Coordinates of C-alpha atoms and ligand atoms in Angstrom, one line a residue:
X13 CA 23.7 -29.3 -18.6
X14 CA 20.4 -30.6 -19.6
X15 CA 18.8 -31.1 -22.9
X16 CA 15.6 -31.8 -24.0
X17 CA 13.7 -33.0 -27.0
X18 CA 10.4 -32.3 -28.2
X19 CA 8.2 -30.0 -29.9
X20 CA 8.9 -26.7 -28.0
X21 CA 5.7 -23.6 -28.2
X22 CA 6.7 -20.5 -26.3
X23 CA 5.4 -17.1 -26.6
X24 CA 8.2 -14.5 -26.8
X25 CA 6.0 -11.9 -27.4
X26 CA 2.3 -11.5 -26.7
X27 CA 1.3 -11.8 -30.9
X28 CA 3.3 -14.7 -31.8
X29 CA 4.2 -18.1 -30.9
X30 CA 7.8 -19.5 -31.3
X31 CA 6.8 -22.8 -32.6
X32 CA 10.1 -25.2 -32.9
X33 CA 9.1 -28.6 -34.5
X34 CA 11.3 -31.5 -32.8
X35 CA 13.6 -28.7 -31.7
X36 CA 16.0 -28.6 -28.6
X37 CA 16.1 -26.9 -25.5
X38 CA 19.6 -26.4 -23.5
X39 CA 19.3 -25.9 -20.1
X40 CA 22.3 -24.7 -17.9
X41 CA 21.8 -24.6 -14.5
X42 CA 18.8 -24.2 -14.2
X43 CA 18.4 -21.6 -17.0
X44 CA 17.2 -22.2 -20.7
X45 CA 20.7 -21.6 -23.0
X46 CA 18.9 -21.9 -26.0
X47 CA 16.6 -23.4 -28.1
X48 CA 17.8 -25.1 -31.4
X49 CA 15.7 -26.6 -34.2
X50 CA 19.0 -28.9 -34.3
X51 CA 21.0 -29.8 -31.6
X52 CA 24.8 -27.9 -31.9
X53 CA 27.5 -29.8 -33.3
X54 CA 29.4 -28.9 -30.2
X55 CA 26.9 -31.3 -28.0
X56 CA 26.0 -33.7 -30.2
X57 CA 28.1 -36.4 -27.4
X58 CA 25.3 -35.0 -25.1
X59 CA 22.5 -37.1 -23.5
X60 CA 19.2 -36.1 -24.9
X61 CA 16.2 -36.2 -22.8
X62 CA 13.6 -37.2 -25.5
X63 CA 10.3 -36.0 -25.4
X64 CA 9.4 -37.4 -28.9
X65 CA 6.2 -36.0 -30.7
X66 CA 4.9 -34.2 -27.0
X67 CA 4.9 -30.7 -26.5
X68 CA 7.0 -28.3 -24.3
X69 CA 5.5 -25.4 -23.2
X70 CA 6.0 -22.9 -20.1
X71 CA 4.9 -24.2 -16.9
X72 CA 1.7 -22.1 -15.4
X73 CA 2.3 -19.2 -13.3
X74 CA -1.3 -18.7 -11.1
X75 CA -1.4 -14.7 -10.0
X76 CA -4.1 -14.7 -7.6
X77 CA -5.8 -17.1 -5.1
X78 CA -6.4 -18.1 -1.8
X79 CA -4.9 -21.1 -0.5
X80 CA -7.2 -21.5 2.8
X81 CA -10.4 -21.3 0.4
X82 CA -9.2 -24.6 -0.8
X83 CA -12.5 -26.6 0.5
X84 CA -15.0 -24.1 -0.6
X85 CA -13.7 -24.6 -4.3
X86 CA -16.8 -25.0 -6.5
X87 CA -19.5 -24.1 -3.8
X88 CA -21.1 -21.0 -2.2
X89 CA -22.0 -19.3 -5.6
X90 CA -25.2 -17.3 -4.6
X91 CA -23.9 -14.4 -3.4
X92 CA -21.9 -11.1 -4.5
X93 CA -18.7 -10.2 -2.9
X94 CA -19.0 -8.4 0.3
X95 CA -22.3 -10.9 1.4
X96 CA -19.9 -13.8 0.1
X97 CA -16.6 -12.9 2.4
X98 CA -19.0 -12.7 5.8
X99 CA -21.0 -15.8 5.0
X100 CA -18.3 -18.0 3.1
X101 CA -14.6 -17.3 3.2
X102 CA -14.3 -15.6 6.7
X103 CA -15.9 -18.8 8.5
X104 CA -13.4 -21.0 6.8
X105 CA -10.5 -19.1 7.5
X106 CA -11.1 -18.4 11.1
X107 CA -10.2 -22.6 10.7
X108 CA -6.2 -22.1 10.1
X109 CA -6.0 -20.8 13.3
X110 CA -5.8 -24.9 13.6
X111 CA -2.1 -25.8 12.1
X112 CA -3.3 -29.4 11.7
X113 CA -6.1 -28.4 9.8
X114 CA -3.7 -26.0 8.1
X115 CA -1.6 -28.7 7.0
X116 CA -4.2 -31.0 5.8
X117 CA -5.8 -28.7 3.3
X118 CA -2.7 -26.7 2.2
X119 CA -0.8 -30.2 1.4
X120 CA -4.1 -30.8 -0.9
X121 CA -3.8 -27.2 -1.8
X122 CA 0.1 -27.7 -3.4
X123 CA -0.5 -31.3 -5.1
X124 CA -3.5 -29.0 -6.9
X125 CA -1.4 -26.3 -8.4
X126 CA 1.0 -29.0 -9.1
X127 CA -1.3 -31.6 -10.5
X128 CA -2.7 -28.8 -13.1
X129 CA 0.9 -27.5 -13.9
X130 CA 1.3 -24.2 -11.4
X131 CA 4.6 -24.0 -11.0
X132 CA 4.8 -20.7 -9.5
X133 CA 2.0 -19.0 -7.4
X134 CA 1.3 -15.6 -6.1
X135 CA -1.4 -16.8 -2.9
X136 CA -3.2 -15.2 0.0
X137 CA -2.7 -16.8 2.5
X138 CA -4.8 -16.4 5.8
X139 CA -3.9 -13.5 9.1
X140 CA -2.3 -16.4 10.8
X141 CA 1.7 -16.8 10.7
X142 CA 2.4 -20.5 11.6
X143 CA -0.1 -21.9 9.7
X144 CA 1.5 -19.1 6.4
X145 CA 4.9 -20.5 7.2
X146 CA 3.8 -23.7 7.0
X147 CA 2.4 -23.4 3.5
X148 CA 5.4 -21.6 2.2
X149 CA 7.4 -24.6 3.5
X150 CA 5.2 -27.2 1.9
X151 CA 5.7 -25.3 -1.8
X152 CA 9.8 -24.7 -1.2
X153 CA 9.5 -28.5 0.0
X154 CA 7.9 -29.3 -3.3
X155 CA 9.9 -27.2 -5.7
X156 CA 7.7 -25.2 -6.4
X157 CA 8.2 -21.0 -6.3
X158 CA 6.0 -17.9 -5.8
X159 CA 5.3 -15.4 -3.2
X160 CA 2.7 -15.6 -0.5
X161 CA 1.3 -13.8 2.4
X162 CA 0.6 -13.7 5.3
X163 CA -3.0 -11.9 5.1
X164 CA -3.2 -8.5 7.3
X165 CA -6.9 -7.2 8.5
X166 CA -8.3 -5.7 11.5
X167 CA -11.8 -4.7 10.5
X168 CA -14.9 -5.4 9.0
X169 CA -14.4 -8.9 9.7
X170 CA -14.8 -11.5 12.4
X171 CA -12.7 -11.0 16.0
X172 CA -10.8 -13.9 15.0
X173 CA -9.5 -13.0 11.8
X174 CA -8.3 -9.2 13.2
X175 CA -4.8 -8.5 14.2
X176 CA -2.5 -5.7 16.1
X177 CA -0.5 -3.3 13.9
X178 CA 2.1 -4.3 16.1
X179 CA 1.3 -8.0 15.7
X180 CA 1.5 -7.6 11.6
X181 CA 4.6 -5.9 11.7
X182 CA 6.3 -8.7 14.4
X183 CA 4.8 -11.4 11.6
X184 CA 5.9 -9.7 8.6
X185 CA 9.8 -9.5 10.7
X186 CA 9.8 -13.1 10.9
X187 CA 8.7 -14.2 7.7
X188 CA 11.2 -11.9 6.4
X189 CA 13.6 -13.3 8.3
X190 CA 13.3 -17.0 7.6
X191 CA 12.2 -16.6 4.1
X192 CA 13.3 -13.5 2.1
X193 CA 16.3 -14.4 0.2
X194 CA 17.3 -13.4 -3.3
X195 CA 17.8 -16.7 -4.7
X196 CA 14.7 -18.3 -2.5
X197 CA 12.0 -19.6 -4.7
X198 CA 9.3 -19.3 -1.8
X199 CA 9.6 -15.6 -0.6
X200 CA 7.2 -13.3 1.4
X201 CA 5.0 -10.9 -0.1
X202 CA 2.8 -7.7 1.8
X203 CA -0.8 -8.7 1.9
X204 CA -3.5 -6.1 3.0
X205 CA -6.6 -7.7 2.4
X206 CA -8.4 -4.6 0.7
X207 CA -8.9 -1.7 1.8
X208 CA -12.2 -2.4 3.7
X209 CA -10.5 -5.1 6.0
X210 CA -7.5 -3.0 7.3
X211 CA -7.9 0.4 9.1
X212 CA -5.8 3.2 7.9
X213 CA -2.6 2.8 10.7
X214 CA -2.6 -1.0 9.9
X215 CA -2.3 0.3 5.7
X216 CA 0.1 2.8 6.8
X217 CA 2.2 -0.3 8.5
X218 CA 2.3 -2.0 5.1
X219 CA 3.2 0.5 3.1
X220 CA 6.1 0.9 5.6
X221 CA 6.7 -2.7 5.6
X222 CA 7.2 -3.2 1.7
X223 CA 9.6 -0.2 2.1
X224 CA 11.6 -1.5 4.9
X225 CA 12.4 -4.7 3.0
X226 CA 11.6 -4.0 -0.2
X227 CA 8.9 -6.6 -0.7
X228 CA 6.4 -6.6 -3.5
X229 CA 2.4 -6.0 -2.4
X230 CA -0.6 -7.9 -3.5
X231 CA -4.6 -7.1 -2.9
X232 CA -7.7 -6.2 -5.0
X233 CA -8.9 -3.6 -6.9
X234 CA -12.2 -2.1 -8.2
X235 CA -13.8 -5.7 -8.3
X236 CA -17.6 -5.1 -7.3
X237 CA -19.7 -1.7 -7.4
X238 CA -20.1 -2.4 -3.2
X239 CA -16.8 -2.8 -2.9
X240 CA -15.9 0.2 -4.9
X241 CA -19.1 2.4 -2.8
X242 CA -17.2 0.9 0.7
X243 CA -14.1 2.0 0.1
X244 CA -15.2 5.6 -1.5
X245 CA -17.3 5.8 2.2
X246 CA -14.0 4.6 4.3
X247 CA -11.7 6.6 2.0
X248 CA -13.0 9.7 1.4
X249 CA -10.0 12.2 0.7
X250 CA -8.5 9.3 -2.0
X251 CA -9.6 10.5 -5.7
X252 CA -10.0 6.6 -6.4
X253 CA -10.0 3.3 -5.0
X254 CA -6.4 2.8 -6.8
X255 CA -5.5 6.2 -5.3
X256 CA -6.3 4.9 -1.3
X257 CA -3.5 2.1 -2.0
X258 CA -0.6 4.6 -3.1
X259 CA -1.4 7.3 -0.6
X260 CA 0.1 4.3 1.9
X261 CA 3.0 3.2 -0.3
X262 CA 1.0 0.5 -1.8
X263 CA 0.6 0.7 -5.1
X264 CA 3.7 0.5 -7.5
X265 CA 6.6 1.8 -4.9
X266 CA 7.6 -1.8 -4.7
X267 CA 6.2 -4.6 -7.4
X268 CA 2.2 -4.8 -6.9
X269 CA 0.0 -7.3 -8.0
X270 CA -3.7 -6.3 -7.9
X271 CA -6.4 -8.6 -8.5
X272 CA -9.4 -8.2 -10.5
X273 CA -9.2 -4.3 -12.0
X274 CA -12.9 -5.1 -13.4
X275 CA -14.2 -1.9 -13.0
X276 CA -10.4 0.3 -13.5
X277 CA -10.5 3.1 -16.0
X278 CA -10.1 6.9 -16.2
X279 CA -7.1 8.5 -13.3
X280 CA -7.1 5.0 -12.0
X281 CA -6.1 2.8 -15.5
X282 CA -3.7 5.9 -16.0
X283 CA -1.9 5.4 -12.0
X284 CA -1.7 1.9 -12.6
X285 CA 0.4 2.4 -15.9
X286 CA 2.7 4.9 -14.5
X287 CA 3.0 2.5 -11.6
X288 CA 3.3 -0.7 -13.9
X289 CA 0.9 -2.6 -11.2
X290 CA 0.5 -6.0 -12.8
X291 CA -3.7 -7.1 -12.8
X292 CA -4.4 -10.5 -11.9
X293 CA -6.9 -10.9 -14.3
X294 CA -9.6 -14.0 -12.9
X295 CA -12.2 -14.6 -14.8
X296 CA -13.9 -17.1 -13.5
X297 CA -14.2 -15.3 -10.4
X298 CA -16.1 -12.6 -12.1
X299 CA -18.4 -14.6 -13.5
X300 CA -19.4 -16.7 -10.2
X301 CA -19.6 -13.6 -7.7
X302 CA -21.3 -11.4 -10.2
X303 CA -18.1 -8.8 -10.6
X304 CA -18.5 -7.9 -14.4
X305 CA -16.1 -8.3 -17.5
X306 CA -12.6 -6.7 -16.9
X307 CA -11.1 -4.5 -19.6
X308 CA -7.9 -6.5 -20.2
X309 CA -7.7 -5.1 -24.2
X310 CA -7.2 -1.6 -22.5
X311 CA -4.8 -2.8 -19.9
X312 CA -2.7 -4.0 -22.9
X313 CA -3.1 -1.4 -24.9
X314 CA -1.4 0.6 -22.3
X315 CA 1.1 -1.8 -22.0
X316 CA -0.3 -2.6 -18.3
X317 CA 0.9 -6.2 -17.6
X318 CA -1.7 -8.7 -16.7
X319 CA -1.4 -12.2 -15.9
X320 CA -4.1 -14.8 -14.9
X321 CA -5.4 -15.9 -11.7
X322 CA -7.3 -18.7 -10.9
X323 CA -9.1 -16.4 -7.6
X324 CA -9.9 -20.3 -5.9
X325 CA -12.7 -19.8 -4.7
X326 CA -14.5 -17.0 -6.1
X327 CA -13.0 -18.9 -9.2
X328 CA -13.8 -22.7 -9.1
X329 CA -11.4 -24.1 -11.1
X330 CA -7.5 -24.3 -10.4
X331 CA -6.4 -25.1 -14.4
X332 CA -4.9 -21.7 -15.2
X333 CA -5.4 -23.0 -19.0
X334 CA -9.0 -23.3 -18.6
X335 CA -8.5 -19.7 -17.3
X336 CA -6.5 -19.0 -20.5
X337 CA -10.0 -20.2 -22.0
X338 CA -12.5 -18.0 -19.8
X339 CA -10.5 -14.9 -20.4
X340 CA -10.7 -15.3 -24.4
X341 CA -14.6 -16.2 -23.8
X342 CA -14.7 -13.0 -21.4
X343 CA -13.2 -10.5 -23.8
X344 CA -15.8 -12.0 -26.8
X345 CA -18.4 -10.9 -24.3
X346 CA -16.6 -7.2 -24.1
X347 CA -16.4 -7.1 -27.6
X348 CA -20.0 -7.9 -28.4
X349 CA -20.6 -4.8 -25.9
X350 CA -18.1 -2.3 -27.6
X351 CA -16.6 -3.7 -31.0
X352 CA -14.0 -0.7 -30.2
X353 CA -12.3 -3.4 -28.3
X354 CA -11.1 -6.3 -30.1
X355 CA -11.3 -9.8 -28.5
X356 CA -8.4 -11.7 -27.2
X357 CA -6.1 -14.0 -29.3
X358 CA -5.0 -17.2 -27.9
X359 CA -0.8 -16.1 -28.3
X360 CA -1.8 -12.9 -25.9
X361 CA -3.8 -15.1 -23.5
X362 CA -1.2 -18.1 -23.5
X363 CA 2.0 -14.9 -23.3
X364 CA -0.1 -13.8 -20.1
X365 CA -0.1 -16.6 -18.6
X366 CA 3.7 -17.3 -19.3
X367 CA 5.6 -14.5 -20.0
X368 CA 3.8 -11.9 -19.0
X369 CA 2.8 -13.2 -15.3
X370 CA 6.4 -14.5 -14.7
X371 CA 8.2 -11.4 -15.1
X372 CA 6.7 -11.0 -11.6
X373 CA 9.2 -13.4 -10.5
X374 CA 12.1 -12.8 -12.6
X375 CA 13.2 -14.2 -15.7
X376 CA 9.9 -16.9 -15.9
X377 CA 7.1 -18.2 -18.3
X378 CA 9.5 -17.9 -21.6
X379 CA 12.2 -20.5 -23.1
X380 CA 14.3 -17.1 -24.4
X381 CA 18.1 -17.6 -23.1
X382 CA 18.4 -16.6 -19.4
X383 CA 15.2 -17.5 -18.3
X384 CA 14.4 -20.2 -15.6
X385 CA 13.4 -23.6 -17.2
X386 CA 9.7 -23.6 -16.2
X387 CA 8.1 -26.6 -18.2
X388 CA 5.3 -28.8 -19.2
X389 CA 5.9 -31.8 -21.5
X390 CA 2.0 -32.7 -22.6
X391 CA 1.2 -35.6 -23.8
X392 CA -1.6 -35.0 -26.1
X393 CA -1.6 -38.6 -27.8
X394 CA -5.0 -39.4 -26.5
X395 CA -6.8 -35.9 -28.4
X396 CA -5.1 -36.6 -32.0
X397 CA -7.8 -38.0 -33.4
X398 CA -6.6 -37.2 -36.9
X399 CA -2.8 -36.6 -37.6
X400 CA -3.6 -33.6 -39.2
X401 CA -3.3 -31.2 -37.0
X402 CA -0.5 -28.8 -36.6
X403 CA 1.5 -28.1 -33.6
X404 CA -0.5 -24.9 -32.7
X405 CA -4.0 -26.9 -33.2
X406 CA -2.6 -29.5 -31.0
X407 CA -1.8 -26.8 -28.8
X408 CA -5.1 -24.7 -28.7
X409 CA -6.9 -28.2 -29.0
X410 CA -5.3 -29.2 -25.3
X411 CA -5.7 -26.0 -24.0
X412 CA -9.9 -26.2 -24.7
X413 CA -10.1 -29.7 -24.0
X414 CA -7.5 -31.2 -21.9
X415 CA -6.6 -31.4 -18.7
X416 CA -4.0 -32.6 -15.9
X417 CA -4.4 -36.2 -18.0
X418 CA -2.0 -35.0 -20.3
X419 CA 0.6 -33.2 -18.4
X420 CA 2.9 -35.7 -18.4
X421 CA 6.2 -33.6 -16.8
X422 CA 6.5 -30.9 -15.2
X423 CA 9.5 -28.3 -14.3
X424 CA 10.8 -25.9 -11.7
X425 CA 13.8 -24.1 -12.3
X426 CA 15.2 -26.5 -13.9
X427 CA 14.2 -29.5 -11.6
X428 CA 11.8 -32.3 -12.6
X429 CA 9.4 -31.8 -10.0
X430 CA 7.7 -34.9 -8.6
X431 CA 4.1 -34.9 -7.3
X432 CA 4.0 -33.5 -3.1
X433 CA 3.0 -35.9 -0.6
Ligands
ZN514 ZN1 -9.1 -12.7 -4.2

């Protein structure tokens, strides 16, 4: 048993904080106990891990991004989606064909996530098996959980980058088979592109893959109107873009995370309830490939869950709490457009990053009893300026302004995880 001191801010619920001043977290096993605002007489012989005036929060959970576009973060920016995969994204990821080069960039890619307190990561990875493999070894290797896949596509995209039906299916076998365990922090996930990248027998495939062994699904949705006109053109008996993903068994027959959802509404916001597909909301990818402002009040409203992706590198920045700050900044913008729908607060964008986004992986992203012990001690010392402000100022203040400086711990499961070599 571990227990820890310091002030504790968790979001149980999507309007509130739980604030606990100088409170105490038990962790058993791996798994939050409780949290006391005193510690139990019954432990009171117990060592104490002292946290003193810092803050404990939820580690991060990052919903969407694309681990082989770790070089292009923060560059090729002039283009819209479809111009921006040829000219960008597939050049670089023709590259992890190269498991050397693989391993350079997805070692960087891991200390990132870890650096800016990601604990848990849904990720894209590229078509090629060894060099997937070896990135979901590198995050079990760290500590750190999530689901990742291998990426399937065979059109629409450069020789290199296209694969077999058979091929996909033999690759999605053995990743199964070395990583899919219930207890495994690093498990596989089904991973059709989108719908423009995989022909309808390689869709087909993965909707009977994510059957076979039960294993969640992740792609996008209804990010860009080009995107939306493609898939309407290669598509044309599905009512909706959301529609051409569950006429294969891919969306909602197993746990489905869509990215994006900019443009969802109508039959296809209504599917995606009765389905409970979770949106990886990314806003800073729809403001740097010109996508448009996602309706997240609506998806909330329908009780949709949404978390946050960071969408490296369509999104530029890997610090899912400056994402926490672009999606209240996003929804302003909505607002100011339709006053019908009222802007985020920071509780529901801090719950969607925590709570909301790890319910993907289980029992993550809230100190409740039962759930895993994802943390972050911050160290805000260096932004109190003035001793006056309260916990949650100290908390919004460092989620504005601060950055990896101030993480000063962070937790998997219950492990202190150290930074990855
Ligand atoms: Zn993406």
């Amino acid at each position: 048993m571990q227990i820890y001191h310091a002030n504790i801010i968790y979001t149980p619920d999507s309007r509130h904080f739980e604030v606990v001043p100088h409170g105490y977290v038990v962790v058993s096993d791996g798994k939050v106990e409780g949290v006391y605002p005193t510690l139990p007489p019954n432990l009171s012989d117990h060592p104490v891990t002292d946290y003193g005036d810092r803050l404990l929060i939820p580690a991060m959970n990052d919903m969407h991004v694309h681990a082989p576009q770790y070089r292009n973060q923060g560059i090729a920016m002039d283009l819209e989606l479809l111009p921006w995969l040829q000219n960008y994204t597939f050049p670089e990821e023709l590259k992890f064909a190269d498991l050397a080069y693989a391993e350079e960039m997805y070692r960087r890619f891991v200390r990132t996530l870890w650096r800016y307190g990601t604990m848990r990561v849904v990720a894209f990875a590229s078509v090629h098996l060894d060099s997937t493999r070896l990135l979901m070894q590198l995050l079990d290797k760290a500590g750190m959980g999530g689901r990742v896949g291998k990426v399937n596509m065979n059109r629409n995209c450069p020789e290199g980058l296209q694969e077999s039906v058979e091929d996909a299916i033999k690759a999605c076998d053995v990743l199964v088979e070395e990583f899919e365990r219930p207890d495994a922090r690093v498990r596989p996930i089904v991973t059709p592109r989108f719908i423009p990248s995989c022909t309808p027998e390689l869709l087909k495939a993965c909707g009977e893959m994510a059957r076979r062994y039960n294993l969640p699904v992740q792609s996008h949705l209804s990010e860009n109107h080009g995107e939306i006109a493609l898939v309407k053109e290669l598509e044309p008996e599905s009512k909706h873009y959301a529609d051409a993903y569950d006429r294969y068994g891919l969306f909602g027959q197993t746990p489905t995370v869509m990215a994006h959802c900019v443009w969802s509404d109508g039959d296809e916001l209504e599917l995606m309830k009765q389905r409970g597909v979770m949106v990886a909301h990314c806003p800073t990818s729809n403001l740097n490939i010109a996508s448009g402002i996602a309706p997240i009040r609506r998806f909330l409203e329908a009780g949709i869950p949404v978390g946050l992706g960071s969408d490296v590198s369509g999104g530029h920045d890997f610090s899912i709490f400056r994402m926490m700050v672009y999606a209240l900044q996003m929804s302003k913008m909505r607002y100011e457009q339709d006053n019908s729908c009222a802007f985020l607060s920071l509780s529901e964008a801090f719950w969607m990053a925590t709570k909301s986004a790890g319910s993907f992986f289980g029992k993550v992203g809230s100190f409740e009893p039962g759930y895993d012990f994802d943390a972050l001690v911050i160290d805000d010392s260096d932004l109190l300026i003035d001793p006056g402000y309260s916990l949650l100022e100290r908390l919004e203040r460092f989620v504005y302004i601060g950055d990896d400086r101030q993480i000063a711990a962070r937790y998997c499961q219950g492990r202190l995880i150290p930074e990855p070599i």
